C-alpha cells in the first residue's frame, strides 16, 4: 500500500472529519481571545477564516514566519531594529469584496491596545506595549515604531505573529446595527466595538448564522458551529489567496476523552484522529486497516521544575552537581520508548530538539547527561554523599569542591518531594521509573500526585519557609510542559522573577543570555542561551511527548503537522474516491 | 396533603441549602483556585489577578457565597469558564440526555429485575435462586467502569455489533435515531440496578408470600400463579417506588461513569469535564441540579408511593 | 345420623422444617353433618388450626398430610389433588381467619376481594359478581355496602373487616364454613356481634360450621358439638351440653377447672394444669396428657388410649366418673363474696381528674392537627393492699392510665398522688428514687425483656440502676425472686426466648418485684396466655400479694379475670371512668348501662346459661379523637336522653358510699329494664 | 406453693434444650447458606494470596524494569506476565490486594463506626437534634457519591489515609440512617421503657439496650460497607485518585490496565478486575448470610 503522506493524484472534493484533542471544544471565534479562550484549537480555527499576518510555517525542517498562507511579507527592520515595516499582500479580499488593507490591522491594533487586559496573549511590556506608534504607510504597508531595539527574529516570530487583519469595514460598529465608522480610533470607541464583538463571540450557538463571522478572508468559512464544539467548515468561495481548499468540507469533532475518540476512530468515525501512546504497539493493525500513524511533534519542551527556594531541599536543588546527578538518572530514552511507546522525544535543553530547526545548534542536539547511574553515584560520592542502606546522606558538609555544598547539613539525607500531575498512566509510569532510578543513587523521591490544576496552583514561586514552599520538584508536562511561540525564547521560564519561573531559578548569566535573545541582533544569541541552560539544568529535562499520535487515513494526503499545533486543511486532499460520509 | 408537601418542601430547601454550602466549601478548598486551571501555566500573574478580581474570588468566602445565592435567586447559575456558555443553557442541553439515559436504564432494569426477583422468590433455595443470587451479587460487585469495559470489549470489539460511543447529536431526536449507540451505555447502567432491584423483589415477594392475605386468596380457590400476579406483585411493587427514590443518587453516580466512558454528552460528562478543568460555575450548577433532582425525586417518589398505596392515599 | 357432609378419618399432618419435623396432627377423626356446628377447642399449639387448614389443603410450607382422608360432600379432598381443592375452596367450603387486617389484601378494594370467589367459581360477569358481593356485604351487616365496596381494608374498623372476611367466605354460599378464631382479635362487644352474625347466617344459609377457638365461653354458646384437642389429637368430643355438664377426659376437666369463672370468687385458688404440652417434634408414647395428669398411671405412659364412645367420645384410661359434680356449679353469677378488709385500707394511690391527650397520628398526608383524648378526666383511689381492677373495651385508655401511674407518660392535666405526695411536684432525683415504689408488669414479657440479655442480667438491672447492694447481694435477691415466682435458679443463665409464655410472664413479675415495690401496675398480664397458664399466673399474683402486701392496679378487658382477682373495679369507657366500686357490687348490680351491657355481652362458659336475657352492647366505640359530647356513652346507650348529649354526667353514689357511677340515669336494680 | 408445681421444671428444661445458644444458631444458619460459605472461602483464599503469597513468590515491587515491560503471561518467571513497567503481575496483584483490602476494611469500619454513633445519637435524642443531624445526612446523600468523589479527586493528593477518610466520608451515610431507624424503634421498645421505669437514664438505654440490639444490623451493614469501600477504592482509581506509586491497589491496576485494552494486554485488566469482583462479591455473600443469620434471631419470638 502507498503509505506516503503526500503525492498521489488529488481528487477534488470530499469530507474530512478531524478529531479534536480530548476535552477540547472550540468556543471562541473572535480572533482576540480573552484569557481562558486562547487554546490552540481556537486560534487554529480562527486562522482558517482570518488569514494570519505572520505564522509559524514549516519550511524544510526550519520554522519561518511567512508562507503562502500568510498575509504579511518579510518584515524589514531599520533604525537599529527600532522600527519595523510590514508589507502586506495586495491580492487578498474580504468575502464582501473589500480588499484587506493596513487599516484592518490598525483596527486590530486599536482593539488590542484598548482592551489588553481582556486579551489572552498580553503580557506586560510586550505587544502592544512595545509599539510606540502604529503607522499606516499605505494601503498595504504598515510601520511599527518600537520602544527599543529588539532582536528582529524574536520580534517577528513572537510579536508580529500576534497581529491579525480584521474586517474593519464590517465590524467597526459600537452597537448591533449601528453605523460602521472609525470608532476604534478612540479608546472609548474601541472599547465599545470590542465589547460588541466579544458579546457576539459569547454566543456560541450563533457562530454559524451570525453575519459578523461570515466576513472572512481565509480559505474557509463556517458552515456550522454546534455548542458542543463540533465545527464544520466549507471553502470560502470568495477566497482570493493562493491556497484553495481541495476538500468540500472539514468537520472538527470534539471528544471528551482519548478513549472515546479511540473507540470512534476504530469504527471509522474519523478520518484524522489520534490514538493514545499506549496503542502505538498496535501500529501495524492500523496500517493494515488503511491508516498511517504520524506522531505530531510539538514545539515544546518538557521538564520537572526544581524549587530552588524549597524549604527543605532548596540547598540541594541549588547544587549543580546534584542536578547533574539527577539528570543522569533520568532514563529519557527508556521512558520515551517504553512508557510513551516511542511517541515522546528526549528534551535536551530549553530549545526543542525536534524538529531540528535553525534555533538548534549541533551542540544542543547532543545529550550531555545520558542515563548513567554510575556517573550519578560518582557525582554524589565525590561531593561528600555516602550511601547508607540505599539512602544517600551528606557526610562531608561544607562548601569545598568535594563537599556537599552551602546549606546542606551533616547527615542530611537526600530526600525529595515531587508534585506530579495525576490522571495519566504515562506520567504516573514516568514518575515511577524516575523514582526507581533515583533510588539507585540513594535519592529518595516521594511522588505526590495531584490534578494538573493543583500542581499548577501549588507550584507557584515562593520563598523558603513560606507556607506552601515545601515542594521540591513539580511536573505538569503530560502534554508537554511549555509550548513555544515561533521563537523558542525562554524569557518567561528562566529569567529571574519571570511569571512562569515557578522554581525561582535565578542565574545572572542566564538572564544576560536571555536578554540577548530578545534584544540583540546577534543571530547566534539563541544558540548561546540554549547551550548554556541545557548544561545548567534550571529544570530536570524530561521526555517531551508528541502533541498527539495522529492516525490519518491513507488516502488523505497533504497533511502537514505543524509543531505549533496549527492545521491547514486547505492543503489536504484525497487521492482516490472514498471521501468519508 | 398540603401540610405534608409544605413540610417536605421546607426540608428539601434546607437540604439544598446545605448542598450548596458543601459544594461551595469543597470547591474553595482547591489550591490556586480556578484561575490557574483556566489560564494554564502560561497565565501571567496579572491575568490571574484580573480573573480573580472579575470573578470575585478576592472577596471573603461568606461574601462570595452570598453573591452566589443572590445570583441563584435570580435564576442565574453563572457562565462556564471554559465552554463560553451559560451554565443554565449547558444544563438545558445536558440534563434531558442524562434523564433519558437514566430513565431508559431504569425502565430496562425494572422490566428485567421484577420477573427475575419473582422467579427467585418462587424458586427459593433451588439452584436457579442460588445462581441468580450469585449473579446479582457479582454484578453488583463489578465496578461500573469494568462492566462497561467488558461490554465494549465483547460487543464492540470482539463481536462488533454495537458502537462503543453514544450518539453525539445535540438534539434529543438524534439519540433515538442513533439508538444502537445507546444499547451499551444503557446495558452498563441497567446491570447494576438489576442486581439491586432483583434482590429487593426477591425479598419483597418472599415477605408478601408469608402474608396472610395470600392464604386468604388461596382459600378462595385462586391459583398460585394468579395469586402471584394479582395479589403479591402489586404489594411488592408499590414499595419499589420508594426504593427508586432512594436509588436516585446511585443512578446519577452510575450515569456519571457511564457517560464519561461512552462519551455520552449528558450532565455527568459535563461535570466530569468541568472537574478536570476547575470550571466552578458548571460544577456548582450541576451539583445543584443533581441535588435538586435527588431531593425532588425522592419527594416525588414519596408522593407517588402514597398515591399508589391505598393505605396512605386515603388518610388524606 | 344422615350421610355426613365432612368426614375426617385418621388425619396425620407433619410439618417438616430443616432440623425437625413436627407431628402437628396425629390421627384426627370426626364427622360433621350438614348444617351442624362443631367447635374445636384446646390450648395453643394443640393442632386446631392445622386441622382446619388441612381440610382446605392450606398447610404451611413443609406441611403435608401423611395419612388419613378427608371426604367432603362426596369427594376425597386428599386424593383429589390441587384442582379438586381449588374447586372446593371459597366455593363449597369458606374460611374465616383470625386476624381480619392481615388476612385481607391491603391494596385491593373490598369489592374486588369479596367478588373474587364469585368470579373464580361461578360463570358470571364482573358486574353481576360485584352486585352479588354488594348484596353479601349488606347481608353481613355492613352499613352502606355500595360505598364500602370501593374502600380499602385499612379504612374499616376491625369488626367491619371481619365482616368483610365473612362476606368473602360466604359469597359463594358454601356448605361448610371454617372459622379459625374469628373473634379472638376483637373486642368483647364486636366479638358478640360477629358471633351473632355467624349464627344468624348459618341458620339462614343452612351451612355447617367448624368454629376453632380457645375460648370456652364462645364454644359454650355457639356450637352443637365440641371437639377438645390436645397435642395433635382429639381428646374428647361430645355434644356441647353433655361436654360442659360432664367432661370425661381428665384434660377437659382440668381445662374447665382452670377457668376463673370456676373459682369461688376471691377466696379459692384457681386450679391449674402443671407443666407444658408435649413437644410434638419428638415421638409420643402413651397418653399425651399423662405427664401433666394427676390421675396418670403406668398404662397412660405406655399405651395410647383410643377415642371411644358414640355421642360422647373420649380417649382416656381414667375418665372422670359420671357422677362427679358439675365443674361449673361453683360459678355463682352475682354470688356474694366476702368483703375483704382491705377496702378500708389507707389510700395509696390517688388519681384526680387525670387527663391525657395524644397528638393525632396519621399517615404522612394527615394534618398534624387534633388530639386523641385517651384519658378524659379520671378520678380514682387505690387503697393499700387491694387489687384495683380496670376493665373496658379496647382503646378506652386503660393502658394509658397505667403508664401515667408508672411514670412512663406525663399527664396532660390532673394529678397523681402516691402515698400523699404529688408525683408532679417531685424533683428529678426524688422521682428517680420514687420509681421503685411503682412497677409495671407488661402484657407481653417478650417485648419487655431485652432479647440480648440473660435473665440474670435482666433481673439484676433494676438493682444496678438503683445502686442496691453489691453483686453478691444482687445475685441473692435474684435467686430469691426466682424461687418466689417458681422458676429454677438456673434460669439466670438463659435468654428470655428460651422460656414459654407463662414462664416469661413469671419473669416479668419477678422483675417487677425486684425493687420491692408497693404498687404493681399489671397491664393485661394474662391476656396472651392459655387458660391453664393464666390460672398459674393469677394464683401466683394472689399469693405474692398476700406474702408481700402488694397493691395491684390490674388492667384487663376480661371481666371474668377482673372479677376473680379484683377487690375494687373501675369500668372505663372512652377515656372515662363510668363506674367504680366494690367488685361484687359492680358485677351484681351495675349502675351504668355500659357496665350492664358489657356484662350481658360476655360469653359465659355454660351452654345452659346462654341467651338468658340481657341486652348486649350494640354499635361501635366512637373515635377517641372526636368523643361524643356530654356523656361519651350516649351514642350506644339504650336509655340515652337529650340531656346526655348536653351535660356531662357527674359522679354520684346512688347505691351507697363507695360505689360511684357517672350517669344521668343510673340503673336502679342493676338491670336495664328497670331503668326504662 | 402448690400453684407452682415442680412439674414445671421438666417442661422448662425441654424448652431450654430445644433452643441452642444464640451464637450457635447464628453460626448454624450462616453455614447453611452456601453462598455465604463460598464467600468466606473466597475471602480466605484472597487473604492468603495477598499476605502469604509474597512469602512464597517474592518479587521486586519497588523498582521498575523497563526491559521487562508488558511481557505476556507465561514469560519465564512471570506466570501472569508483567505490567507496563516490568513488575511481575502476580506479585503486583498481591501487594495491590493488600492495599485494597486494608483501605476497604479501614474505610468500611470507620464509616460504620461513625455512622453508628451519628445514627444512634440522632435516633435516640430525636427532636431537633435528629432533625438537624438528618438534614445534614440528607444533604450529603443528595450529592451522589461519584459527583462528590470527582470534585474531591480534583482537590486531593492521595495517600492511604486520605483514601480511607474520603471513602468513609462518603460511606458513613447509610449506616447512619440505618442505625437511626433502629434507634428510633428501639427506644420505644418495652424493655427500654421498663428500664426507664426502674430509673435508668439515657446512657444506659443507648449502651446497654439500643446499641447491643442494633449490633446485628451494624455488623451486617459493616460487611456491606467494606464491600462498598473496596468498590469505592476502585472508583477513586478510575477518577485518578490512587495510592501513590510504587504502591498500588487493584483499582489502580485495573484503571491503568484499561489503557492497554486495545493492545490486547488482557493480563493487565482482567486479573485485577476479577479480584475486585471476587472480593466485593465475597463480602456481599457473607453479609447476606449474616443478615439471614441475624434475622432468624429476630424472627424467633
Ligand atoms: N409453620 C409451622 N412450622 C412448624 N410447625 C408449626 C407451624 N405451624 C404450626 N406448627 C406446629 O404445629 C402444631 C399445631 O399448631 P396449630 O397452629 O394447629 O395450633 P393451634 O391449636 O391452632 O394453636 P393456637 O391456639 O396458638 O392457634 C404446634 O405444635 C405448632 O408448633
Ligand atoms: N402514644 C400514643 N399516641 C397517640 N395515641 C395513643 C397513644 N397511645 C394510645 N393512644 C390512643 O389512646 C387511646 C387509649 O389507648 P390505650 O392504649 O390506653 O387503650 P387500652 O384501653 O389500653 O386499649 P387496649 O385494650 O387495646 O390495650 C386509644 O385511642 C389509642 O389509639
Ligand atoms: Mg391456631
Ligand atoms: Mg392496653
PDB file of N, CA, C and O and ligand atoms in Angstrom, chain C residues 15 22 24 43-50 60 181 280, ligand 1:
ATOM      1  N   UNK C  15     -45.254 -31.301  59.772  1.00  0.00           N
ATOM      2  CA  UNK C  15     -44.659 -30.083  59.231  1.00  0.00           C
ATOM      3  C   UNK C  15     -43.161 -30.233  59.348  1.00  0.00           C
ATOM      4  O   UNK C  15     -42.608 -30.314  60.456  1.00  0.00           O
ATOM      5  N   UNK C  22     -42.437 -31.623  62.879  1.00  0.00           N
ATOM      6  CA  UNK C  22     -43.472 -31.532  63.903  1.00  0.00           C
ATOM      7  C   UNK C  22     -44.650 -32.397  63.480  1.00  0.00           C
ATOM      8  O   UNK C  22     -45.152 -32.267  62.361  1.00  0.00           O
ATOM      9  N   UNK C  24     -47.893 -32.421  63.766  1.00  0.00           N
ATOM     10  CA  UNK C  24     -48.905 -31.489  64.228  1.00  0.00           C
ATOM     11  C   UNK C  24     -50.240 -32.184  64.472  1.00  0.00           C
ATOM     12  O   UNK C  24     -50.932 -31.887  65.442  1.00  0.00           O
ATOM     13  N   UNK C  43     -55.643 -25.970  73.987  1.00  0.00           N
ATOM     14  CA  UNK C  43     -54.608 -24.985  74.277  1.00  0.00           C
ATOM     15  C   UNK C  43     -53.874 -24.611  73.005  1.00  0.00           C
ATOM     16  O   UNK C  43     -53.969 -25.296  71.985  1.00  0.00           O
ATOM     17  N   UNK C  44     -53.106 -23.569  73.109  1.00  0.00           N
ATOM     18  CA  UNK C  44     -52.306 -23.137  71.964  1.00  0.00           C
ATOM     19  C   UNK C  44     -51.376 -24.259  71.530  1.00  0.00           C
ATOM     20  O   UNK C  44     -50.768 -24.937  72.364  1.00  0.00           O
ATOM     21  N   UNK C  45     -51.291 -24.468  70.247  1.00  0.00           N
ATOM     22  CA  UNK C  45     -50.391 -25.488  69.723  1.00  0.00           C
ATOM     23  C   UNK C  45     -50.981 -26.877  69.715  1.00  0.00           C
ATOM     24  O   UNK C  45     -50.295 -27.844  69.388  1.00  0.00           O
ATOM     25  N   UNK C  46     -52.270 -26.997  70.042  1.00  0.00           N
ATOM     26  CA  UNK C  46     -52.834 -28.333  70.112  1.00  0.00           C
ATOM     27  C   UNK C  46     -53.203 -28.863  68.730  1.00  0.00           C
ATOM     28  O   UNK C  46     -53.540 -30.028  68.594  1.00  0.00           O
ATOM     29  N   UNK C  47     -53.191 -28.024  67.734  1.00  0.00           N
ATOM     30  CA  UNK C  47     -53.444 -28.518  66.378  1.00  0.00           C
ATOM     31  C   UNK C  47     -54.777 -28.086  65.809  1.00  0.00           C
ATOM     32  O   UNK C  47     -55.217 -28.596  64.778  1.00  0.00           O
ATOM     33  N   UNK C  48     -55.412 -27.124  66.456  1.00  0.00           N
ATOM     34  CA  UNK C  48     -56.717 -26.675  65.984  1.00  0.00           C
ATOM     35  C   UNK C  48     -56.606 -26.073  64.588  1.00  0.00           C
ATOM     36  O   UNK C  48     -57.334 -26.451  63.673  1.00  0.00           O
ATOM     37  N   UNK C  49     -55.662 -25.164  64.452  1.00  0.00           N
ATOM     38  CA  UNK C  49     -55.518 -24.502  63.166  1.00  0.00           C
ATOM     39  C   UNK C  49     -55.097 -25.490  62.086  1.00  0.00           C
ATOM     40  O   UNK C  49     -55.594 -25.455  60.966  1.00  0.00           O
ATOM     41  N   UNK C  50     -54.195 -26.390  62.443  1.00  0.00           N
ATOM     42  CA  UNK C  50     -53.737 -27.366  61.453  1.00  0.00           C
ATOM     43  C   UNK C  50     -54.899 -28.224  60.971  1.00  0.00           C
ATOM     44  O   UNK C  50     -54.988 -28.568  59.790  1.00  0.00           O
ATOM     45  N   UNK C  60     -49.075 -24.892  56.044  1.00  0.00           N
ATOM     46  CA  UNK C  60     -47.904 -24.042  55.811  1.00  0.00           C
ATOM     47  C   UNK C  60     -46.835 -24.808  55.044  1.00  0.00           C
ATOM     48  O   UNK C  60     -46.898 -26.032  54.945  1.00  0.00           O
ATOM     49  N   UNK C 181     -60.664 -19.044  64.997  1.00  0.00           N
ATOM     50  CA  UNK C 181     -60.559 -17.941  65.951  1.00  0.00           C
ATOM     51  C   UNK C 181     -61.076 -16.637  65.334  1.00  0.00           C
ATOM     52  O   UNK C 181     -60.349 -15.643  65.316  1.00  0.00           O
ATOM     53  N   UNK C 280     -44.131 -31.659  70.081  1.00  0.00           N
ATOM     54  CA  UNK C 280     -44.645 -32.516  69.013  1.00  0.00           C
ATOM     55  C   UNK C 280     -43.569 -32.939  68.025  1.00  0.00           C
ATOM     56  O   UNK C 280     -43.824 -33.713  67.117  1.00  0.00           O
TER      57      UNK C 280
HETATM   58  N1  LIG E   1     -45.386 -23.248  60.096  1.00  0.00           N
HETATM   59  C1  LIG E   1     -45.159 -24.163  61.054  1.00  0.00           C
HETATM   60  N2  LIG E   1     -43.974 -24.804  61.073  1.00  0.00           N
HETATM   61  C2  LIG E   1     -43.709 -25.720  62.007  1.00  0.00           C
HETATM   62  N3  LIG E   1     -44.560 -26.072  62.967  1.00  0.00           N
HETATM   63  C3  LIG E   1     -45.766 -25.483  63.012  1.00  0.00           C
HETATM   64  C4  LIG E   1     -46.118 -24.489  62.050  1.00  0.00           C
HETATM   65  N4  LIG E   1     -47.364 -24.052  62.339  1.00  0.00           N
HETATM   66  C5  LIG E   1     -47.756 -24.742  63.410  1.00  0.00           C
HETATM   67  N5  LIG E   1     -46.793 -25.605  63.808  1.00  0.00           N
HETATM   68  C6  LIG E   1     -46.883 -26.546  64.923  1.00  0.00           C
HETATM   69  O1  LIG E   1     -47.995 -27.364  64.718  1.00  0.00           O
HETATM   70  C7  LIG E   1     -48.633 -27.643  65.944  1.00  0.00           C
HETATM   71  C8  LIG E   1     -50.093 -27.304  65.825  1.00  0.00           C
HETATM   72  O2  LIG E   1     -50.244 -25.926  65.580  1.00  0.00           O
HETATM   73  P1  LIG E   1     -51.630 -25.172  65.407  1.00  0.00           P
HETATM   74  O3  LIG E   1     -51.320 -23.873  64.775  1.00  0.00           O
HETATM   75  O4  LIG E   1     -52.589 -26.070  64.718  1.00  0.00           O
HETATM   76  O5  LIG E   1     -52.096 -24.942  66.887  1.00  0.00           O
HETATM   77  P2  LIG E   1     -53.390 -24.195  67.408  1.00  0.00           P
HETATM   78  O6  LIG E   1     -54.105 -25.154  68.185  1.00  0.00           O
HETATM   79  O7  LIG E   1     -54.095 -23.552  66.284  1.00  0.00           O
HETATM   80  O8  LIG E   1     -52.748 -23.120  68.365  1.00  0.00           O
HETATM   81  P3  LIG E   1     -53.126 -21.579  68.599  1.00  0.00           P
HETATM   82  O9  LIG E   1     -54.212 -21.570  69.594  1.00  0.00           O
HETATM   83  O10 LIG E   1     -51.863 -20.988  69.160  1.00  0.00           O
HETATM   84  O11 LIG E   1     -53.520 -21.012  67.295  1.00  0.00           O
HETATM   85  C9  LIG E   1     -47.924 -26.803  67.009  1.00  0.00           C
HETATM   86  O12 LIG E   1     -47.056 -27.636  67.729  1.00  0.00           O
HETATM   87  C10 LIG E   1     -47.127 -25.816  66.223  1.00  0.00           C
HETATM   88  O13 LIG E   1     -45.930 -25.546  66.891  1.00  0.00           O
END
